[in-house]
Amino acid sequence: MSDQAATAEIDSRLEGHRVELTGYCYRMLGSAFEAEDAVQDTLVRAWRNFDKFEGRSSLRSWLYRIATNVCLDMLNAGNKRARPVDLTGPTPLAQAALNPLPENTWLEPMPDGRILPSVADPAEAAVAKESVRLAFVAALQHLPPKQRAVLILREVLAWKASEVAELLDTSVASVNSALQRARATLSDTDNAAPDTANPLDEEQRKLLDRYVAAFEGYDMAALTALLHEDAVMTMPPFDLWLRGHDDITGFMLSIGASCAGSRLVATEANGTPAFAHYKPNPDGPGFVPWAVQVIDISDGVITGMHCFLDTPRWFPLFGLPDHLDDDAVS
């Protein structure tokens, strides 16, 4: 085999693991961009040291070892990402104010296609989706970094305790102890997952269709009928979050009134339905990016609207256009 062919083969073998490694690093770090940086670092390190890979473990295991070390190094800085609901109580509508916090405060959304590899087993696919929900990734942030790695490797990726012990250069007893402590911590956090089916069932599709119609029509009565009475609305980078359909619709008719006449374009993020939200262009025709909305559904109603407003970062990540024409449809 020529050097060029050998190089291409190594590139292909490494690249074949990118999506699952990105999912792992995203769960570890809670940041879309840090996860992609960590994976790029992992693959560069693997490329530079490929001649030292002796095949005593699988290539996949070796890459996970490198990725884990990269993530642990990044987490040594001590930053812990969160949702607005993790930092403060809900803000009454009468006191609502938009106070931004630094980007590295927030748990970030991630497109499904960048973190969920295609798998044939429906049960395995369901576990993968549950493990990238915003609530679950937020709960992981409460764990010390090595416990986080153990829990992801054991319970999400179904590695054996002996495999995790080898990866972390520790004992099986230590891995089992870390897993037990991690489970105890997660049981004390509010990480209940939405019950979105995979794929969406007919009732969920109809619910989302009604949501789009209500939002685009700015019909607050129709929207209220779709929201759980304790539904939550968050808007990173602002620390404000609202609870209850009355405060949510009240906000949309006051501070958020400029969203009237918006358009929603379906996408997928964090294993759940999501929409690209475009507002009417204040400077001309068409619509301009405003937010990526990640939607939680439970028991036939919408329980969460998580609106990520930093569109110069999110829309390119999701491969979304930076403008919609006036004749755009949902």
C-alpha positions as YAML, in Angstrom:
chain: A
units: angstrom
residues:
- id: 1
  name: MET
  ca: [0.00, 0.00, 0.00]
- id: 2
  name: SER
  ca: [1.33, 3.44, -0.92]
- id: 3
  name: ASP
  ca: [1.92, 6.08, 1.72]
- id: 4
  name: GLN
  ca: [-0.96, 8.11, 0.29]
- id: 5
  name: ALA
  ca: [-3.33, 5.14, 0.45]
- id: 6
  name: ALA
  ca: [-2.20, 4.32, 3.99]
- id: 7
  name: THR
  ca: [-2.80, 7.92, 5.05]
- id: 8
  name: ALA
  ca: [-6.28, 7.88, 3.51]
- id: 9
  name: GLU
  ca: [-7.09, 4.62, 5.30]
- id: 10
  name: ILE
  ca: [-6.02, 6.01, 8.68]
- id: 11
  name: ASP
  ca: [-8.03, 9.18, 8.05]
- id: 12
  name: SER
  ca: [-11.10, 7.12, 7.19]
- id: 13
  name: ARG
  ca: [-10.78, 4.87, 10.24]
- id: 14
  name: LEU
  ca: [-10.40, 7.82, 12.62]
- id: 15
  name: GLU
  ca: [-13.13, 9.88, 10.97]
- id: 16
  name: GLY
  ca: [-15.56, 6.98, 11.28]
- id: 17
  name: HIS
  ca: [-15.63, 7.54, 15.04]
- id: 18
  name: ARG
  ca: [-16.18, 11.33, 14.96]
- id: 19
  name: VAL
  ca: [-19.93, 11.39, 15.63]
- id: 20
  name: GLU
  ca: [-19.92, 9.02, 18.59]
- id: 21
  name: LEU
  ca: [-16.86, 10.73, 20.07]
- id: 22
  name: THR
  ca: [-18.57, 14.10, 19.71]
- id: 23
  name: GLY
  ca: [-21.60, 12.73, 21.55]
- id: 24
  name: TYR
  ca: [-19.35, 11.48, 24.34]
- id: 25
  name: CYS
  ca: [-17.43, 14.76, 24.63]
- id: 26
  name: TYR
  ca: [-20.68, 16.74, 24.52]
- id: 27
  name: ARG
  ca: [-22.08, 14.77, 27.45]
- id: 28
  name: MET
  ca: [-18.83, 15.33, 29.32]
- id: 29
  name: LEU
  ca: [-18.49, 19.06, 28.59]
- id: 30
  name: GLY
  ca: [-22.02, 20.36, 28.02]
- id: 31
  name: SER
  ca: [-20.78, 22.57, 25.17]
- id: 32
  name: ALA
  ca: [-21.26, 22.01, 21.47]
- id: 33
  name: PHE
  ca: [-18.13, 23.87, 20.43]
- id: 34
  name: GLU
  ca: [-15.90, 22.56, 23.22]
- id: 35
  name: ALA
  ca: [-17.02, 19.04, 22.31]
- id: 36
  name: GLU
  ca: [-16.05, 19.52, 18.68]
- id: 37
  name: ASP
  ca: [-12.72, 21.04, 19.72]
- id: 38
  name: ALA
  ca: [-12.10, 18.07, 22.04]
- id: 39
  name: VAL
  ca: [-12.81, 15.59, 19.28]
- id: 40
  name: GLN
  ca: [-10.56, 17.41, 16.85]
- id: 41
  name: ASP
  ca: [-7.79, 17.37, 19.45]
- id: 42
  name: THR
  ca: [-8.44, 13.66, 20.03]
- id: 43
  name: LEU
  ca: [-8.18, 12.80, 16.34]
- id: 44
  name: VAL
  ca: [-5.03, 14.91, 15.89]
- id: 45
  name: ARG
  ca: [-3.39, 13.16, 18.85]
- id: 46
  name: ALA
  ca: [-4.46, 9.78, 17.48]
- id: 47
  name: TRP
  ca: [-3.07, 10.62, 14.05]
- id: 48
  name: ARG
  ca: [0.26, 11.73, 15.44]
- id: 49
  name: ASN
  ca: [0.57, 8.62, 17.59]
- id: 50
  name: PHE
  ca: [-1.01, 6.06, 15.27]
- id: 51
  name: ASP
  ca: [2.29, 4.28, 14.79]
- id: 52
  name: LYS
  ca: [2.30, 3.63, 18.57]
- id: 53
  name: PHE
  ca: [-1.17, 2.07, 18.50]
- id: 54
  name: GLU
  ca: [-0.33, -1.58, 18.92]
- id: 55
  name: GLY
  ca: [-3.82, -3.04, 18.64]
- id: 56
  name: ARG
  ca: [-3.84, -4.48, 22.16]
- id: 57
  name: SER
  ca: [-7.21, -2.76, 22.53]
- id: 58
  name: SER
  ca: [-9.66, -1.80, 19.81]
- id: 59
  name: LEU
  ca: [-9.16, 1.46, 17.93]
- id: 60
  name: ARG
  ca: [-12.45, 2.62, 19.42]
- id: 61
  name: SER
  ca: [-11.27, 2.01, 22.99]
- id: 62
  name: TRP
  ca: [-7.99, 3.77, 22.29]
- id: 63
  name: LEU
  ca: [-9.81, 6.81, 20.91]
- id: 64
  name: TYR
  ca: [-12.12, 6.94, 23.92]
- id: 65
  name: ARG
  ca: [-9.08, 6.86, 26.22]
- id: 66
  name: ILE
  ca: [-7.61, 9.85, 24.38]
- id: 67
  name: ALA
  ca: [-10.95, 11.69, 24.31]
- id: 68
  name: THR
  ca: [-11.47, 11.10, 28.04]
- id: 69
  name: ASN
  ca: [-8.07, 12.54, 28.86]
- id: 70
  name: VAL
  ca: [-8.74, 15.57, 26.64]
- id: 71
  name: CYS
  ca: [-12.09, 16.18, 28.37]
- id: 72
  name: LEU
  ca: [-10.65, 15.73, 31.87]
- id: 73
  name: ASP
  ca: [-7.94, 18.26, 31.04]
- id: 74
  name: MET
  ca: [-10.58, 20.72, 29.81]
- id: 75
  name: LEU
  ca: [-12.72, 20.17, 32.90]
- id: 76
  name: ASN
  ca: [-9.79, 20.90, 35.23]
- id: 77
  name: ALA
  ca: [-10.59, 24.57, 34.65]
- id: 78
  name: GLY
  ca: [-13.59, 23.96, 36.90]
- id: 79
  name: ASN
  ca: [-16.28, 25.45, 34.68]
- id: 80
  name: LYS
  ca: [-19.68, 23.78, 35.09]
- id: 81
  name: ARG
  ca: [-22.33, 24.58, 32.51]
- id: 82
  name: ALA
  ca: [-25.95, 24.97, 33.51]
- id: 83
  name: ARG
  ca: [-29.46, 25.84, 32.39]
- id: 84
  name: PRO
  ca: [-31.17, 28.98, 33.71]
- id: 85
  name: VAL
  ca: [-33.41, 26.73, 35.84]
- id: 86
  name: ASP
  ca: [-30.29, 25.38, 37.58]
- id: 87
  name: LEU
  ca: [-29.11, 28.81, 38.75]
- id: 88
  name: THR
  ca: [-32.11, 30.71, 40.09]
- id: 89
  name: GLY
  ca: [-35.80, 30.44, 40.78]
- id: 90
  name: PRO
  ca: [-38.38, 31.48, 38.16]
- id: 91
  name: THR
  ca: [-38.85, 35.19, 37.62]
- id: 92
  name: PRO
  ca: [-42.39, 36.59, 37.99]
- id: 93
  name: LEU
  ca: [-43.47, 38.34, 34.81]
- id: 94
  name: ALA
  ca: [-43.76, 41.69, 36.60]
- id: 95
  name: GLN
  ca: [-40.04, 41.49, 37.48]
- id: 96
  name: ALA
  ca: [-38.80, 40.14, 34.15]
- id: 97
  name: ALA
  ca: [-35.55, 41.67, 32.95]
- id: 98
  name: LEU
  ca: [-33.05, 40.42, 30.39]
- id: 99
  name: ASN
  ca: [-29.65, 40.08, 32.07]
- id: 100
  name: PRO
  ca: [-27.08, 38.21, 29.95]
- id: 101
  name: LEU
  ca: [-24.43, 35.99, 31.52]
- id: 102
  name: PRO
  ca: [-21.16, 34.92, 29.85]
- id: 103
  name: GLU
  ca: [-21.34, 32.25, 27.14]
- id: 104
  name: ASN
  ca: [-19.38, 29.72, 29.20]
- id: 105
  name: THR
  ca: [-22.13, 29.73, 31.83]
- id: 106
  name: TRP
  ca: [-24.64, 27.89, 29.70]
- id: 107
  name: LEU
  ca: [-25.35, 24.37, 28.67]
- id: 108
  name: GLU
  ca: [-25.49, 24.47, 24.88]
- id: 109
  name: PRO
  ca: [-27.78, 22.79, 22.33]
- id: 110
  name: MET
  ca: [-26.42, 20.30, 19.83]
- id: 111
  name: PRO
  ca: [-27.81, 19.05, 16.50]
- id: 112
  name: ASP
  ca: [-28.72, 15.36, 16.61]
- id: 113
  name: GLY
  ca: [-26.73, 14.60, 13.49]
- id: 114
  name: ARG
  ca: [-23.46, 15.66, 15.12]
- id: 115
  name: ILE
  ca: [-23.80, 13.49, 18.25]
- id: 116
  name: LEU
  ca: [-26.12, 10.55, 17.50]
- id: 117
  name: PRO
  ca: [-24.59, 7.91, 15.23]
- id: 118
  name: SER
  ca: [-26.95, 5.75, 13.21]
- id: 119
  name: VAL
  ca: [-27.71, 2.47, 15.00]
- id: 120
  name: ALA
  ca: [-29.97, -0.40, 13.98]
- id: 121
  name: ASP
  ca: [-31.19, -1.29, 17.47]
- id: 122
  name: PRO
  ca: [-34.22, 0.89, 18.44]
- id: 123
  name: ALA
  ca: [-33.50, 0.39, 22.16]
- id: 124
  name: GLU
  ca: [-29.90, 1.54, 21.72]
- id: 125
  name: ALA
  ca: [-31.09, 4.56, 19.72]
- id: 126
  name: ALA
  ca: [-33.58, 5.46, 22.46]
- id: 127
  name: VAL
  ca: [-30.88, 5.32, 25.16]
- id: 128
  name: ALA
  ca: [-28.61, 7.51, 23.05]
- id: 129
  name: LYS
  ca: [-31.36, 10.11, 22.60]
- id: 130
  name: GLU
  ca: [-32.30, 10.12, 26.29]
- id: 131
  name: SER
  ca: [-28.65, 10.67, 27.21]
- id: 132
  name: VAL
  ca: [-28.34, 13.91, 25.24]
- id: 133
  name: ARG
  ca: [-31.52, 15.53, 26.55]
- id: 134
  name: LEU
  ca: [-30.81, 18.95, 28.00]
- id: 135
  name: ALA
  ca: [-32.02, 17.85, 31.45]
- id: 136
  name: PHE
  ca: [-29.75, 14.78, 31.50]
- id: 137
  name: VAL
  ca: [-26.66, 16.61, 30.26]
- id: 138
  name: ALA
  ca: [-27.35, 19.33, 32.84]
- id: 139
  name: ALA
  ca: [-27.57, 16.68, 35.56]
- id: 140
  name: LEU
  ca: [-24.21, 15.25, 34.45]
- id: 141
  name: GLN
  ca: [-22.64, 18.64, 35.18]
- id: 142
  name: HIS
  ca: [-23.24, 18.01, 38.89]
- id: 143
  name: LEU
  ca: [-20.81, 15.07, 38.84]
- id: 144
  name: PRO
  ca: [-17.05, 15.28, 39.33]
- id: 145
  name: PRO
  ca: [-15.35, 14.73, 35.96]
- id: 146
  name: LYS
  ca: [-14.20, 11.14, 36.52]
- id: 147
  name: GLN
  ca: [-17.59, 10.10, 37.90]
- id: 148
  name: ARG
  ca: [-19.14, 11.71, 34.84]
- id: 149
  name: ALA
  ca: [-16.91, 9.63, 32.55]
- id: 150
  name: VAL
  ca: [-17.68, 6.43, 34.46]
- id: 151
  name: LEU
  ca: [-21.43, 6.96, 34.34]
- id: 152
  name: ILE
  ca: [-21.45, 7.78, 30.61]
- id: 153
  name: LEU
  ca: [-19.22, 4.86, 29.70]
- id: 154
  name: ARG
  ca: [-21.07, 2.34, 31.88]
- id: 155
  name: GLU
  ca: [-24.71, 3.39, 31.59]
- id: 156
  name: VAL
  ca: [-24.93, 5.17, 28.25]
- id: 157
  name: LEU
  ca: [-22.32, 3.33, 26.18]
- id: 158
  name: ALA
  ca: [-22.69, 0.01, 28.05]
- id: 159
  name: TRP
  ca: [-19.00, -0.59, 28.62]
- id: 160
  name: LYS
  ca: [-18.01, -3.30, 31.08]
- id: 161
  name: ALA
  ca: [-16.57, -2.20, 34.42]
- id: 162
  name: SER
  ca: [-13.29, -3.89, 33.50]
- id: 163
  name: GLU
  ca: [-13.11, -1.92, 30.24]
- id: 164
  name: VAL
  ca: [-13.72, 1.37, 32.03]
- id: 165
  name: ALA
  ca: [-11.14, 0.50, 34.67]
- id: 166
  name: GLU
  ca: [-8.56, -0.16, 31.95]
- id: 167
  name: LEU
  ca: [-9.42, 3.12, 30.19]
- id: 168
  name: LEU
  ca: [-9.09, 5.14, 33.42]
- id: 169
  name: ASP
  ca: [-6.08, 3.19, 34.73]
- id: 170
  name: THR
  ca: [-7.93, 2.23, 37.90]
- id: 171
  name: SER
  ca: [-9.56, -0.79, 39.52]
- id: 172
  name: VAL
  ca: [-12.95, -2.36, 38.88]
- id: 173
  name: ALA
  ca: [-13.85, -1.67, 42.52]
- id: 174
  name: SER
  ca: [-13.05, 2.01, 42.03]
- id: 175
  name: VAL
  ca: [-15.19, 2.15, 38.89]
- id: 176
  name: ASN
  ca: [-18.12, 0.47, 40.66]
- id: 177
  name: SER
  ca: [-17.80, 2.86, 43.61]
- id: 178
  name: ALA
  ca: [-17.71, 5.89, 41.30]
- id: 179
  name: LEU
  ca: [-20.77, 4.63, 39.45]
- id: 180
  name: GLN
  ca: [-22.68, 4.16, 42.69]
- id: 181
  name: ARG
  ca: [-21.86, 7.69, 43.84]
- id: 182
  name: ALA
  ca: [-22.77, 9.13, 40.44]
- id: 183
  name: ARG
  ca: [-26.14, 7.38, 40.47]
- id: 184
  name: ALA
  ca: [-26.85, 8.73, 43.95]
- id: 185
  name: THR
  ca: [-26.06, 12.28, 42.85]
- id: 186
  name: LEU
  ca: [-28.24, 12.03, 39.73]
- id: 187
  name: SER
  ca: [-31.14, 10.68, 41.77]
- id: 188
  name: ASP
  ca: [-31.11, 13.96, 43.72]
- id: 189
  name: THR
  ca: [-31.30, 16.14, 40.59]
- id: 190
  name: ASP
  ca: [-34.31, 17.03, 38.48]
- id: 191
  name: ASN
  ca: [-33.40, 15.30, 35.24]
- id: 192
  name: ALA
  ca: [-36.75, 13.83, 34.25]
- id: 193
  name: ALA
  ca: [-36.69, 13.28, 30.51]
- id: 194
  name: PRO
  ca: [-39.55, 14.28, 28.22]
- id: 195
  name: ASP
  ca: [-41.50, 11.36, 26.83]
- id: 196
  name: THR
  ca: [-40.98, 12.17, 23.16]
- id: 197
  name: ALA
  ca: [-41.29, 8.99, 21.11]
- id: 198
  name: ASN
  ca: [-38.64, 7.91, 18.63]
- id: 199
  name: PRO
  ca: [-39.79, 8.56, 15.97]
- id: 200
  name: LEU
  ca: [-42.51, 11.05, 16.91]
- id: 201
  name: ASP
  ca: [-45.91, 9.42, 17.13]
- id: 202
  name: GLU
  ca: [-48.96, 10.86, 15.40]
- id: 203
  name: GLU
  ca: [-50.24, 12.73, 18.46]
- id: 204
  name: GLN
  ca: [-46.85, 14.37, 19.06]
- id: 205
  name: ARG
  ca: [-46.62, 15.43, 15.42]
- id: 206
  name: LYS
  ca: [-50.09, 16.96, 15.65]
- id: 207
  name: LEU
  ca: [-49.15, 18.74, 18.87]
- id: 208
  name: LEU
  ca: [-46.09, 20.26, 17.22]
- id: 209
  name: ASP
  ca: [-48.12, 21.27, 14.17]
- id: 210
  name: ARG
  ca: [-50.56, 23.07, 16.48]
- id: 211
  name: TYR
  ca: [-47.63, 24.69, 18.28]
- id: 212
  name: VAL
  ca: [-46.22, 26.05, 15.01]
- id: 213
  name: ALA
  ca: [-49.63, 27.37, 13.99]
- id: 214
  name: ALA
  ca: [-50.17, 29.04, 17.39]
- id: 215
  name: PHE
  ca: [-46.66, 30.54, 17.53]
- id: 216
  name: GLU
  ca: [-46.64, 31.81, 13.95]
- id: 217
  name: GLY
  ca: [-50.16, 33.20, 14.38]
- id: 218
  name: TYR
  ca: [-49.17, 34.64, 17.76]
- id: 219
  name: ASP
  ca: [-52.39, 33.17, 19.11]
- id: 220
  name: MET
  ca: [-51.85, 33.15, 22.87]
- id: 221
  name: ALA
  ca: [-55.13, 31.36, 23.62]
- id: 222
  name: ALA
  ca: [-54.15, 28.53, 21.28]
- id: 223
  name: LEU
  ca: [-50.62, 28.44, 22.70]
- id: 224
  name: THR
  ca: [-51.91, 28.34, 26.28]
- id: 225
  name: ALA
  ca: [-53.97, 25.27, 25.40]
- id: 226
  name: LEU
  ca: [-50.80, 23.45, 24.31]
- id: 227
  name: LEU
  ca: [-48.64, 24.36, 27.32]
- id: 228
  name: HIS
  ca: [-48.58, 22.55, 30.64]
- id: 229
  name: GLU
  ca: [-49.70, 24.84, 33.43]
- id: 230
  name: ASP
  ca: [-46.16, 24.67, 34.85]
- id: 231
  name: ALA
  ca: [-44.37, 24.83, 31.49]
- id: 232
  name: VAL
  ca: [-40.94, 26.45, 31.52]
- id: 233
  name: MET
  ca: [-39.44, 28.95, 29.10]
- id: 234
  name: THR
  ca: [-35.70, 29.68, 29.12]
- id: 235
  name: MET
  ca: [-33.69, 32.11, 26.98]
- id: 236
  name: PRO
  ca: [-29.89, 31.73, 27.29]
- id: 237
  name: PRO
  ca: [-27.74, 33.85, 27.41]
- id: 238
  name: PHE
  ca: [-30.27, 35.59, 29.69]
- id: 239
  name: ASP
  ca: [-30.62, 34.22, 33.22]
- id: 240
  name: LEU
  ca: [-34.36, 34.94, 33.19]
- id: 241
  name: TRP
  ca: [-36.68, 31.96, 33.06]
- id: 242
  name: LEU
  ca: [-40.44, 31.80, 33.34]
- id: 243
  name: ARG
  ca: [-42.77, 29.15, 34.75]
- id: 244
  name: GLY
  ca: [-46.43, 28.76, 33.84]
- id: 245
  name: HIS
  ca: [-48.34, 29.43, 30.65]
- id: 246
  name: ASP
  ca: [-49.71, 32.73, 31.94]
- id: 247
  name: ASP
  ca: [-46.24, 34.23, 32.50]
- id: 248
  name: ILE
  ca: [-44.92, 32.75, 29.24]
- id: 249
  name: THR
  ca: [-47.70, 34.19, 27.10]
- id: 250
  name: GLY
  ca: [-47.62, 37.44, 29.08]
- id: 251
  name: PHE
  ca: [-43.92, 37.77, 28.30]
- id: 252
  name: MET
  ca: [-44.53, 37.07, 24.62]
- id: 253
  name: LEU
  ca: [-47.10, 39.86, 24.50]
- id: 254
  name: SER
  ca: [-44.85, 42.36, 26.30]
- id: 255
  name: ILE
  ca: [-41.05, 42.12, 26.25]
- id: 256
  name: GLY
  ca: [-41.19, 39.51, 23.50]
- id: 257
  name: ALA
  ca: [-43.83, 41.23, 21.37]
- id: 258
  name: SER
  ca: [-41.41, 41.72, 18.46]
- id: 259
  name: CYS
  ca: [-41.68, 37.96, 17.82]
- id: 260
  name: ALA
  ca: [-45.19, 38.41, 16.40]
- id: 261
  name: GLY
  ca: [-45.27, 37.28, 12.79]
- id: 262
  name: SER
  ca: [-42.31, 34.90, 13.19]
- id: 263
  name: ARG
  ca: [-41.67, 31.71, 11.24]
- id: 264
  name: LEU
  ca: [-40.53, 28.35, 12.63]
- id: 265
  name: VAL
  ca: [-38.48, 25.80, 10.68]
- id: 266
  name: ALA
  ca: [-38.30, 22.26, 12.05]
- id: 267
  name: THR
  ca: [-34.96, 20.76, 13.09]
- id: 268
  name: GLU
  ca: [-33.72, 18.35, 15.78]
- id: 269
  name: ALA
  ca: [-31.56, 19.00, 18.82]
- id: 270
  name: ASN
  ca: [-30.64, 17.02, 21.91]
- id: 271
  name: GLY
  ca: [-32.81, 14.08, 20.90]
- id: 272
  name: THR
  ca: [-35.96, 16.19, 20.92]
- id: 273
  name: PRO
  ca: [-38.00, 18.26, 18.44]
- id: 274
  name: ALA
  ca: [-36.61, 21.71, 17.81]
- id: 275
  name: PHE
  ca: [-37.27, 24.74, 15.64]
- id: 276
  name: ALA
  ca: [-35.25, 27.49, 14.06]
- id: 277
  name: HIS
  ca: [-37.08, 30.67, 14.99]
- id: 278
  name: TYR
  ca: [-36.95, 33.53, 12.49]
- id: 279
  name: LYS
  ca: [-38.32, 37.00, 13.34]
- id: 280
  name: PRO
  ca: [-39.59, 39.50, 10.78]
- id: 281
  name: ASN
  ca: [-36.64, 41.44, 9.41]
- id: 282
  name: PRO
  ca: [-36.83, 44.95, 10.93]
- id: 283
  name: ASP
  ca: [-34.65, 46.36, 8.13]
- id: 284
  name: GLY
  ca: [-36.33, 44.90, 5.07]
- id: 285
  name: PRO
  ca: [-38.21, 41.96, 3.62]
- id: 286
  name: GLY
  ca: [-38.11, 38.39, 4.88]
- id: 287
  name: PHE
  ca: [-37.13, 36.93, 8.22]
- id: 288
  name: VAL
  ca: [-33.90, 36.86, 10.22]
- id: 289
  name: PRO
  ca: [-32.58, 34.34, 12.80]
- id: 290
  name: TRP
  ca: [-33.69, 34.83, 16.37]
- id: 291
  name: ALA
  ca: [-33.39, 31.53, 18.29]
- id: 292
  name: VAL
  ca: [-33.06, 27.77, 18.25]
- id: 293
  name: GLN
  ca: [-36.01, 26.44, 20.24]
- id: 294
  name: VAL
  ca: [-35.64, 23.04, 21.90]
- id: 295
  name: ILE
  ca: [-39.05, 21.67, 22.86]
- id: 296
  name: ASP
  ca: [-39.94, 19.30, 25.71]
- id: 297
  name: ILE
  ca: [-43.14, 17.25, 25.46]
- id: 298
  name: SER
  ca: [-44.70, 15.19, 28.26]
- id: 299
  name: ASP
  ca: [-48.15, 13.63, 28.57]
- id: 300
  name: GLY
  ca: [-49.42, 15.24, 25.40]
- id: 301
  name: VAL
  ca: [-48.50, 18.83, 26.24]
- id: 302
  name: ILE
  ca: [-45.46, 21.08, 25.90]
- id: 303
  name: THR
  ca: [-43.53, 21.34, 29.16]
- id: 304
  name: GLY
  ca: [-40.47, 23.27, 28.03]
- id: 305
  name: MET
  ca: [-39.50, 25.91, 25.47]
- id: 306
  name: HIS
  ca: [-35.72, 26.41, 25.60]
- id: 307
  name: CYS
  ca: [-34.79, 29.30, 23.33]
- id: 308
  name: PHE
  ca: [-31.09, 29.70, 22.56]
- id: 309
  name: LEU
  ca: [-30.64, 33.22, 21.26]
- id: 310
  name: ASP
  ca: [-26.99, 33.40, 20.18]
- id: 311
  name: THR
  ca: [-27.89, 32.76, 16.54]
- id: 312
  name: PRO
  ca: [-24.52, 33.70, 14.97]
- id: 313
  name: ARG
  ca: [-23.21, 30.58, 16.73]
- id: 314
  name: TRP
  ca: [-26.21, 28.26, 16.54]
- id: 315
  name: PHE
  ca: [-27.56, 28.69, 13.03]
- id: 316
  name: PRO
  ca: [-24.28, 27.77, 11.27]
- id: 317
  name: LEU
  ca: [-23.85, 24.82, 13.64]
- id: 318
  name: PHE
  ca: [-27.31, 23.53, 12.70]
- id: 319
  name: GLY
  ca: [-26.77, 24.24, 9.01]
- id: 320
  name: LEU
  ca: [-29.64, 26.75, 8.98]
- id: 321
  name: PRO
  ca: [-30.01, 29.60, 6.47]
- id: 322
  name: ASP
  ca: [-29.31, 33.13, 7.69]
- id: 323
  name: HIS
  ca: [-32.44, 34.53, 6.02]
- id: 324
  name: LEU
  ca: [-35.92, 33.39, 5.02]
- id: 325
  name: ASP
  ca: [-37.87, 34.93, 2.18]
- id: 326
  name: ASP
  ca: [-41.36, 36.27, 2.72]
- id: 327
  name: ASP
  ca: [-42.89, 33.22, 1.07]
- id: 328
  name: ALA
  ca: [-41.09, 30.79, 3.42]
- id: 329
  name: VAL
  ca: [-43.27, 28.08, 4.93]
- id: 330
  name: SER
  ca: [-42.84, 26.06, 8.12]
...
